[in-house]
Amino acid sequence: MRILFFDTKTYDKESFEKQTGNYPAIEIDYLKTDLTPKTATLAKGYDAVCAFVSSDVGSDTMDALHEAGVKLVLMRCAGFNNVDLEKAAAYGIKVMRVPGYSPEAVAEHAMALALTANRRIHKAYVKVRENDFSLGGLMGMNFYQKTAGIVGTGKIGAAMAKICRGFGMKVIAYDVYQNPELADFVEYVTLDELLASSDLISLHCPLMDNTYHLINRETIAKMKDGVILVNTSRGGLVKTDDLIEGIRARKFFGVGLDVYEEETKNVFEDRSDEILEHSTTARLLSFPNVMITSHQGFFTEEALAAICKTTLDNAVAFEKGERNGNEVEERQ
Ligand code: NAD
């Protein structure tokens, strides 16, 4: 099977090359360019393309992939909101993904953001490097015996709940379904109760129509003063303008964001030579109690290795005509 790999970063190639030896029937060519309707034509002669979260796997790309004779789209991520599944089905192009690779990777990053925002590690790092050993502006709070509110207790939210329990926190949660795995130590409450009682709120629900802008002026007003908010899920869960208003009103002790509304054009790119004009991201970055990372929650050795293995296993299952549960179909 020949796979054309789009949007290749050095770490992608390294991770995949560590494992391809175990898959002698698979041959991969790596392209730096991302998948678009134009670049899809490069896939002529390949059986499959491998794409990522920022790839355009929409309607026009599907037309071009069909024209090129591609039969399989391997998404090396969990999400598939950027894939035109209807067109794929119409052309008989199979789409496969990696549903869960390492929930702990994302949960540990969520706690890293919470701790950084709380203990002002980002400021302390810079101060000490400048020989400023004073403690002004670095006062934090104990997480021990505080309340953590987890919104969405699926795989990642459950891992975060366990981490918070390890810190000696009381853990409460809001979800449309309760996770029985957490019954021993998590109390499920309404969203309003969670907002009113939590010292740390961590978002782990998916972005859907009913969760879009879940955090907005009204829900922020219901939070405790001095709350820490962490979002490692999707930027659209938080209405950024309202968040900025809340930060300016001193509502938040700290904010940690791995995802944010404007991230798509920035994510995984080096824009250090550019000026972010009219950017709410730049506004967010101007606050001393806000810590932003660029969608790196998934980025651990273990998670990347799991992504590679599942992606290659998906290719093998397709080749053998087997279903392994990682097919993405329209009804999902
Ligand atoms: P999951 O499907 O295991 O869990 C999601 C949970 O959210 C489920 O328990 C579901 O019932 C709950 N939920 C659904 N609608 C809800 C609502 N309206 N209110 C509250 N809860 C609701 O997913 P997961 O693997 O834990 O991933 C969670 C999210 O993390 C994903 O949607 C993705 O956006 C994000 N993610 C981020 C990174 C990163 O690198 N930052 C990596 C992977 C996933």
CSV table of N, CA, C and O in Angstrom, one decimal, residues 42-127:
chain,number,residue,atom,x,y,z
A,42,LEU,N,-1.6,15.6,-6.2
A,42,LEU,CA,-0.3,14.9,-6.0
A,42,LEU,C,-0.5,13.4,-5.6
A,42,LEU,O,0.5,12.7,-5.7
A,43,ALA,N,-1.7,13.1,-5.2
A,43,ALA,CA,-1.9,11.7,-4.7
A,43,ALA,C,-2.2,10.7,-5.8
A,43,ALA,O,-2.5,9.5,-5.5
A,44,LYS,N,-2.1,11.1,-7.0
A,44,LYS,CA,-2.3,10.2,-8.1
A,44,LYS,C,-1.3,9.0,-8.0
A,44,LYS,O,-0.1,9.3,-7.8
A,45,GLY,N,-1.8,7.8,-8.1
A,45,GLY,CA,-0.9,6.7,-8.0
A,45,GLY,C,-0.8,6.2,-6.5
A,45,GLY,O,-0.2,5.1,-6.3
A,46,TYR,N,-1.3,6.9,-5.6
A,46,TYR,CA,-1.3,6.4,-4.2
A,46,TYR,C,-2.6,5.8,-3.8
A,46,TYR,O,-3.7,6.2,-4.3
A,47,ASP,N,-2.6,4.8,-2.9
A,47,ASP,CA,-3.8,4.2,-2.4
A,47,ASP,C,-4.5,5.0,-1.3
A,47,ASP,O,-5.7,5.0,-1.2
A,48,ALA,N,-3.7,5.7,-0.5
A,48,ALA,CA,-4.2,6.4,0.6
A,48,ALA,C,-3.5,7.8,0.8
A,48,ALA,O,-2.3,7.9,0.4
A,49,VAL,N,-4.2,8.7,1.5
A,49,VAL,CA,-3.5,9.9,2.0
A,49,VAL,C,-3.6,9.9,3.5
A,49,VAL,O,-4.6,9.4,4.1
A,50,CYS,N,-2.6,10.5,4.2
A,50,CYS,CA,-2.7,10.7,5.6
A,50,CYS,C,-2.7,12.1,5.9
A,50,CYS,O,-1.9,12.9,5.5
A,51,ALA,N,-3.8,12.5,6.7
A,51,ALA,CA,-4.0,14.0,6.9
A,51,ALA,C,-4.2,14.2,8.4
A,51,ALA,O,-4.3,13.3,9.2
A,52,PHE,N,-4.2,15.6,8.8
A,52,PHE,CA,-4.2,15.9,10.2
A,52,PHE,C,-5.3,17.0,10.5
A,52,PHE,O,-6.1,17.3,9.6
A,53,VAL,N,-5.3,17.5,11.7
A,53,VAL,CA,-6.4,18.4,12.1
A,53,VAL,C,-6.6,19.7,11.3
A,53,VAL,O,-7.7,20.2,11.1
A,54,SER,N,-5.5,20.2,10.7
A,54,SER,CA,-5.6,21.4,10.0
A,54,SER,C,-5.7,21.2,8.5
A,54,SER,O,-5.8,22.1,7.7
A,55,SER,N,-5.8,19.9,8.0
A,55,SER,CA,-5.9,19.6,6.6
A,55,SER,C,-7.3,19.9,6.1
A,55,SER,O,-8.3,19.8,6.9
A,56,ASP,N,-7.4,20.3,4.8
A,56,ASP,CA,-8.7,20.6,4.2
A,56,ASP,C,-9.1,19.3,3.5
A,56,ASP,O,-8.6,19.0,2.4
A,57,VAL,N,-10.0,18.5,4.1
A,57,VAL,CA,-10.5,17.3,3.5
A,57,VAL,C,-12.0,17.5,3.2
A,57,VAL,O,-12.8,16.6,3.4
A,58,GLY,N,-12.2,18.6,2.7
A,58,GLY,CA,-13.6,19.0,2.3
A,58,GLY,C,-14.0,18.5,1.0
A,58,GLY,O,-13.3,17.7,0.3
A,59,SER,N,-15.1,19.1,0.5
A,59,SER,CA,-15.7,18.6,-0.7
A,59,SER,C,-14.8,18.6,-2.0
A,59,SER,O,-14.7,17.6,-2.7
A,60,ASP,N,-14.1,19.8,-2.2
A,60,ASP,CA,-13.3,19.9,-3.4
A,60,ASP,C,-12.1,18.9,-3.3
A,60,ASP,O,-11.6,18.4,-4.3
A,61,THR,N,-11.6,18.8,-2.1
A,61,THR,CA,-10.4,17.9,-1.9
A,61,THR,C,-10.9,16.4,-2.2
A,61,THR,O,-10.2,15.7,-2.9
A,62,MET,N,-12.1,16.1,-1.7
A,62,MET,CA,-12.6,14.7,-2.0
A,62,MET,C,-12.7,14.5,-3.5
A,62,MET,O,-12.4,13.4,-4.0
A,63,ASP,N,-13.2,15.5,-4.3
A,63,ASP,CA,-13.3,15.4,-5.7
A,63,ASP,C,-11.9,15.0,-6.3
A,63,ASP,O,-11.8,14.1,-7.1
A,64,ALA,N,-10.9,15.8,-5.8
A,64,ALA,CA,-9.6,15.6,-6.4
A,64,ALA,C,-9.0,14.3,-6.0
A,64,ALA,O,-8.3,13.6,-6.8
A,65,LEU,N,-9.3,13.9,-4.8
A,65,LEU,CA,-8.8,12.5,-4.3
A,65,LEU,C,-9.4,11.4,-5.1
A,65,LEU,O,-8.7,10.4,-5.5
A,66,HIS,N,-10.7,11.6,-5.4
A,66,HIS,CA,-11.4,10.5,-6.2
A,66,HIS,C,-10.8,10.5,-7.6
A,66,HIS,O,-10.5,9.4,-8.1
A,67,GLU,N,-10.6,11.7,-8.1
A,67,GLU,CA,-10.0,11.8,-9.5
A,67,GLU,C,-8.6,11.1,-9.5
A,67,GLU,O,-8.2,10.5,-10.5
A,68,ALA,N,-7.9,11.3,-8.4
A,68,ALA,CA,-6.5,10.7,-8.3
A,68,ALA,C,-6.5,9.2,-8.0
A,68,ALA,O,-5.5,8.6,-8.1
A,69,GLY,N,-7.7,8.7,-7.7
A,69,GLY,CA,-7.8,7.2,-7.5
A,69,GLY,C,-7.5,6.8,-6.1
A,69,GLY,O,-7.4,5.6,-5.8
A,70,VAL,N,-7.6,7.7,-5.1
A,70,VAL,CA,-7.3,7.4,-3.7
A,70,VAL,C,-8.6,6.7,-3.1
A,70,VAL,O,-9.7,7.1,-3.4
A,71,LYS,N,-8.3,5.7,-2.3
A,71,LYS,CA,-9.4,4.9,-1.8
A,71,LYS,C,-9.5,5.0,-0.3
A,71,LYS,O,-10.5,4.5,0.3
A,72,LEU,N,-8.5,5.7,0.4
A,72,LEU,CA,-8.6,5.7,1.9
A,72,LEU,C,-8.0,7.0,2.4
A,72,LEU,O,-6.9,7.5,1.9
A,73,VAL,N,-8.7,7.6,3.3
A,73,VAL,CA,-8.1,8.8,4.0
A,73,VAL,C,-7.8,8.4,5.4
A,73,VAL,O,-8.7,8.0,6.2
A,74,LEU,N,-6.6,8.5,5.8
A,74,LEU,CA,-6.1,8.1,7.2
A,74,LEU,C,-6.0,9.4,7.9
A,74,LEU,O,-5.0,10.2,7.7
A,75,MET,N,-6.9,9.7,8.9
A,75,MET,CA,-6.8,10.9,9.7
A,75,MET,C,-5.9,10.4,10.9
A,75,MET,O,-6.3,9.5,11.6
A,76,ARG,N,-4.8,11.1,11.1
A,76,ARG,CA,-3.9,10.7,12.2
A,76,ARG,C,-4.3,11.6,13.5
A,76,ARG,O,-3.4,12.2,14.1
A,77,CYS,N,-5.6,11.6,13.8
A,77,CYS,CA,-6.1,12.4,14.9
A,77,CYS,C,-7.5,11.8,15.2
A,77,CYS,O,-8.0,11.0,14.4
A,78,ALA,N,-8.0,12.3,16.3
A,78,ALA,CA,-9.4,11.8,16.7
A,78,ALA,C,-10.5,12.5,15.9
A,78,ALA,O,-11.5,11.9,15.5
A,79,GLY,N,-10.3,13.8,15.7
A,79,GLY,CA,-11.3,14.6,15.1
A,79,GLY,C,-11.5,14.4,13.6
A,79,GLY,O,-10.5,14.0,12.9
A,80,PHE,N,-12.7,14.7,13.1
A,80,PHE,CA,-12.9,14.6,11.7
A,80,PHE,C,-13.9,15.6,11.2
A,80,PHE,O,-14.6,15.5,10.2
A,81,ASN,N,-14.0,16.7,11.9
A,81,ASN,CA,-14.9,17.8,11.6
A,81,ASN,C,-14.4,18.5,10.3
A,81,ASN,O,-15.2,19.2,9.6
A,82,ASN,N,-13.2,18.3,9.8
A,82,ASN,CA,-12.7,18.9,8.6
A,82,ASN,C,-12.8,17.9,7.4
A,82,ASN,O,-12.2,18.1,6.3
A,83,VAL,N,-13.6,16.8,7.5
A,83,VAL,CA,-13.7,15.8,6.5
A,83,VAL,C,-15.1,15.8,5.9
A,83,VAL,O,-16.1,15.8,6.7
A,84,ASP,N,-15.3,15.8,4.6
A,84,ASP,CA,-16.6,15.7,4.0
A,84,ASP,C,-17.0,14.3,3.8
A,84,ASP,O,-16.6,13.6,2.9
A,85,LEU,N,-17.7,13.8,4.8
A,85,LEU,CA,-18.0,12.3,4.9
A,85,LEU,C,-19.0,11.9,3.8
A,85,LEU,O,-19.0,10.8,3.3
A,86,GLU,N,-19.9,12.8,3.5
A,86,GLU,CA,-20.9,12.5,2.5
A,86,GLU,C,-20.3,12.3,1.2
A,86,GLU,O,-20.5,11.3,0.5
A,87,LYS,N,-19.3,13.2,0.8
A,87,LYS,CA,-18.6,13.0,-0.5
A,87,LYS,C,-17.8,11.7,-0.5
A,87,LYS,O,-17.8,11.0,-1.4
A,88,ALA,N,-17.1,11.5,0.7
A,88,ALA,CA,-16.3,10.3,0.8
A,88,ALA,C,-17.1,9.0,0.5
A,88,ALA,O,-16.7,8.2,-0.2
A,89,ALA,N,-18.3,9.0,1.2
A,89,ALA,CA,-19.2,7.8,1.0
A,89,ALA,C,-19.7,7.7,-0.4
A,89,ALA,O,-19.7,6.6,-1.0
A,90,ALA,N,-20.0,8.9,-1.0
A,90,ALA,CA,-20.5,8.8,-2.4
A,90,ALA,C,-19.4,8.2,-3.4
A,90,ALA,O,-19.7,7.5,-4.3
A,91,TYR,N,-18.1,8.5,-3.1
A,91,TYR,CA,-17.0,8.1,-3.9
A,91,TYR,C,-16.5,6.7,-3.5
A,91,TYR,O,-15.6,6.2,-4.1
A,92,GLY,N,-17.0,6.2,-2.4
A,92,GLY,CA,-16.5,4.9,-1.8
A,92,GLY,C,-15.1,5.1,-1.3
A,92,GLY,O,-14.3,4.1,-1.2
A,93,ILE,N,-14.8,6.3,-0.8
A,93,ILE,CA,-13.5,6.5,-0.2
A,93,ILE,C,-13.7,6.3,1.3
A,93,ILE,O,-14.6,6.9,1.9
A,94,LYS,N,-12.9,5.4,1.9
A,94,LYS,CA,-13.0,5.1,3.4
A,94,LYS,C,-12.2,6.1,4.2
A,94,LYS,O,-11.1,6.6,3.7
A,95,VAL,N,-12.8,6.6,5.3
A,95,VAL,CA,-12.1,7.5,6.2
A,95,VAL,C,-11.9,6.8,7.5
A,95,VAL,O,-12.8,6.2,8.1
A,96,MET,N,-10.7,6.8,8.0
A,96,MET,CA,-10.4,6.2,9.3
A,96,MET,C,-9.6,7.1,10.2
A,96,MET,O,-9.0,8.1,9.7
A,97,ARG,N,-9.7,6.9,11.5
A,97,ARG,CA,-9.1,7.9,12.4
A,97,ARG,C,-8.5,7.2,13.6
A,97,ARG,O,-8.6,5.9,13.7
A,98,VAL,N,-8.0,8.0,14.6
A,98,VAL,CA,-7.4,7.4,15.8
A,98,VAL,C,-8.3,7.9,17.0
A,98,VAL,O,-8.0,9.1,17.4
A,99,PRO,N,-9.2,7.2,17.4
A,99,PRO,CA,-10.2,7.8,18.3
A,99,PRO,C,-9.6,8.2,19.7
A,99,PRO,O,-10.0,9.2,20.2
A,100,GLY,N,-8.8,7.4,20.3
A,100,GLY,CA,-8.3,7.8,21.6
A,100,GLY,C,-6.8,7.3,21.7
A,100,GLY,O,-6.6,6.1,21.5
A,101,TYR,N,-5.9,8.2,21.9
A,101,TYR,CA,-4.5,7.7,21.9
A,101,TYR,C,-3.8,7.8,23.3
A,101,TYR,O,-3.2,6.9,23.7
A,102,SER,N,-4.0,8.9,24.0
A,102,SER,CA,-3.4,9.0,25.3
A,102,SER,C,-4.1,10.1,26.1
A,102,SER,O,-3.7,11.2,26.0
A,103,PRO,N,-5.3,9.7,26.7
A,103,PRO,CA,-6.0,10.8,27.4
A,103,PRO,C,-5.1,11.4,28.5
A,103,PRO,O,-5.3,12.6,28.8
A,104,GLU,N,-4.2,10.6,29.1
A,104,GLU,CA,-3.3,11.2,30.1
A,104,GLU,C,-2.4,12.3,29.6
A,104,GLU,O,-2.1,13.3,30.3
A,105,ALA,N,-2.0,12.2,28.3
A,105,ALA,CA,-1.2,13.2,27.7
A,105,ALA,C,-1.9,14.6,27.8
A,105,ALA,O,-1.3,15.6,28.2
A,106,VAL,N,-3.2,14.6,27.4
A,106,VAL,CA,-3.9,15.9,27.4
A,106,VAL,C,-4.2,16.3,28.9
A,106,VAL,O,-4.1,17.5,29.2
A,107,ALA,N,-4.6,15.4,29.7
A,107,ALA,CA,-5.0,15.7,31.1
A,107,ALA,C,-3.8,16.2,31.8
A,107,ALA,O,-3.9,17.2,32.6
A,108,GLU,N,-2.6,15.6,31.6
A,108,GLU,CA,-1.4,16.1,32.3
A,108,GLU,C,-1.1,17.5,31.8
A,108,GLU,O,-0.6,18.4,32.6
A,109,HIS,N,-1.3,17.8,30.6
A,109,HIS,CA,-1.1,19.2,30.1
A,109,HIS,C,-2.1,20.2,30.7
A,109,HIS,O,-1.7,21.3,31.0
A,110,ALA,N,-3.3,19.7,30.8
A,110,ALA,CA,-4.3,20.6,31.5
A,110,ALA,C,-3.8,20.9,32.9
A,110,ALA,O,-3.9,22.1,33.3
A,111,MET,N,-3.3,20.0,33.6
A,111,MET,CA,-2.9,20.3,35.0
A,111,MET,C,-1.6,21.2,34.9
A,111,MET,O,-1.4,22.1,35.8
A,112,ALA,N,-0.7,20.9,33.9
A,112,ALA,CA,0.5,21.8,33.8
A,112,ALA,C,0.0,23.2,33.6
A,112,ALA,O,0.6,24.2,34.2
A,113,LEU,N,-1.0,23.5,32.7
A,113,LEU,CA,-1.5,24.8,32.5
A,113,LEU,C,-2.1,25.4,33.8
A,113,LEU,O,-1.9,26.6,34.1
A,114,ALA,N,-2.9,24.6,34.5
A,114,ALA,CA,-3.5,25.0,35.8
A,114,ALA,C,-2.4,25.5,36.8
A,114,ALA,O,-2.5,26.5,37.4
A,115,LEU,N,-1.4,24.6,36.9
A,115,LEU,CA,-0.3,24.9,37.8
A,115,LEU,C,0.5,26.2,37.4
A,115,LEU,O,0.9,27.0,38.2
A,116,THR,N,0.7,26.2,36.1
A,116,THR,CA,1.5,27.4,35.6
A,116,THR,C,0.8,28.7,35.8
A,116,THR,O,1.4,29.7,36.4
A,117,ALA,N,-0.5,28.7,35.5
A,117,ALA,CA,-1.3,29.9,35.7
A,117,ALA,C,-1.4,30.2,37.2
A,117,ALA,O,-1.3,31.4,37.6
A,118,ASN,N,-1.6,29.2,38.0
A,118,ASN,CA,-1.7,29.4,39.5
A,118,ASN,C,-0.4,29.9,40.1
A,118,ASN,O,-0.4,31.0,40.7
A,119,ARG,N,0.7,29.2,39.8
A,119,ARG,CA,1.9,29.6,40.5
A,119,ARG,C,2.8,30.5,39.7
A,119,ARG,O,3.9,30.8,40.1
A,120,ARG,N,2.2,31.0,38.6
A,120,ARG,CA,2.9,32.1,37.7
A,120,ARG,C,4.3,31.6,37.3
A,120,ARG,O,5.2,32.3,37.3
A,121,ILE,N,4.3,30.3,36.9
A,121,ILE,CA,5.6,29.7,36.5
A,121,ILE,C,6.2,30.4,35.3
A,121,ILE,O,7.4,30.6,35.2
A,122,HIS,N,5.3,30.9,34.4
A,122,HIS,CA,5.7,31.5,33.2
A,122,HIS,C,6.4,32.9,33.5
A,122,HIS,O,7.4,33.3,32.9
A,123,LYS,N,5.9,33.5,34.6
A,123,LYS,CA,6.6,34.8,35.0
A,123,LYS,C,7.9,34.5,35.8
A,123,LYS,O,8.9,35.2,35.6
A,124,ALA,N,7.8,33.5,36.7
A,124,ALA,CA,9.0,33.2,37.5
A,124,ALA,C,10.2,32.8,36.6
A,124,ALA,O,11.3,33.2,36.9
A,125,TYR,N,9.9,32.1,35.5
A,125,TYR,CA,10.9,31.6,34.6
A,125,TYR,C,11.7,32.8,34.1
A,125,TYR,O,12.9,32.9,34.1
A,126,VAL,N,10.9,33.8,33.6
A,126,VAL,CA,11.5,35.0,33.0
A,126,VAL,C,12.3,35.8,34.1
A,126,VAL,O,13.4,36.3,33.9
A,127,LYS,N,11.6,36.0,35.2
A,127,LYS,CA,12.2,36.8,36.3
A,127,LYS,C,13.6,36.3,36.7
A,127,LYS,O,14.6,37.1,36.8
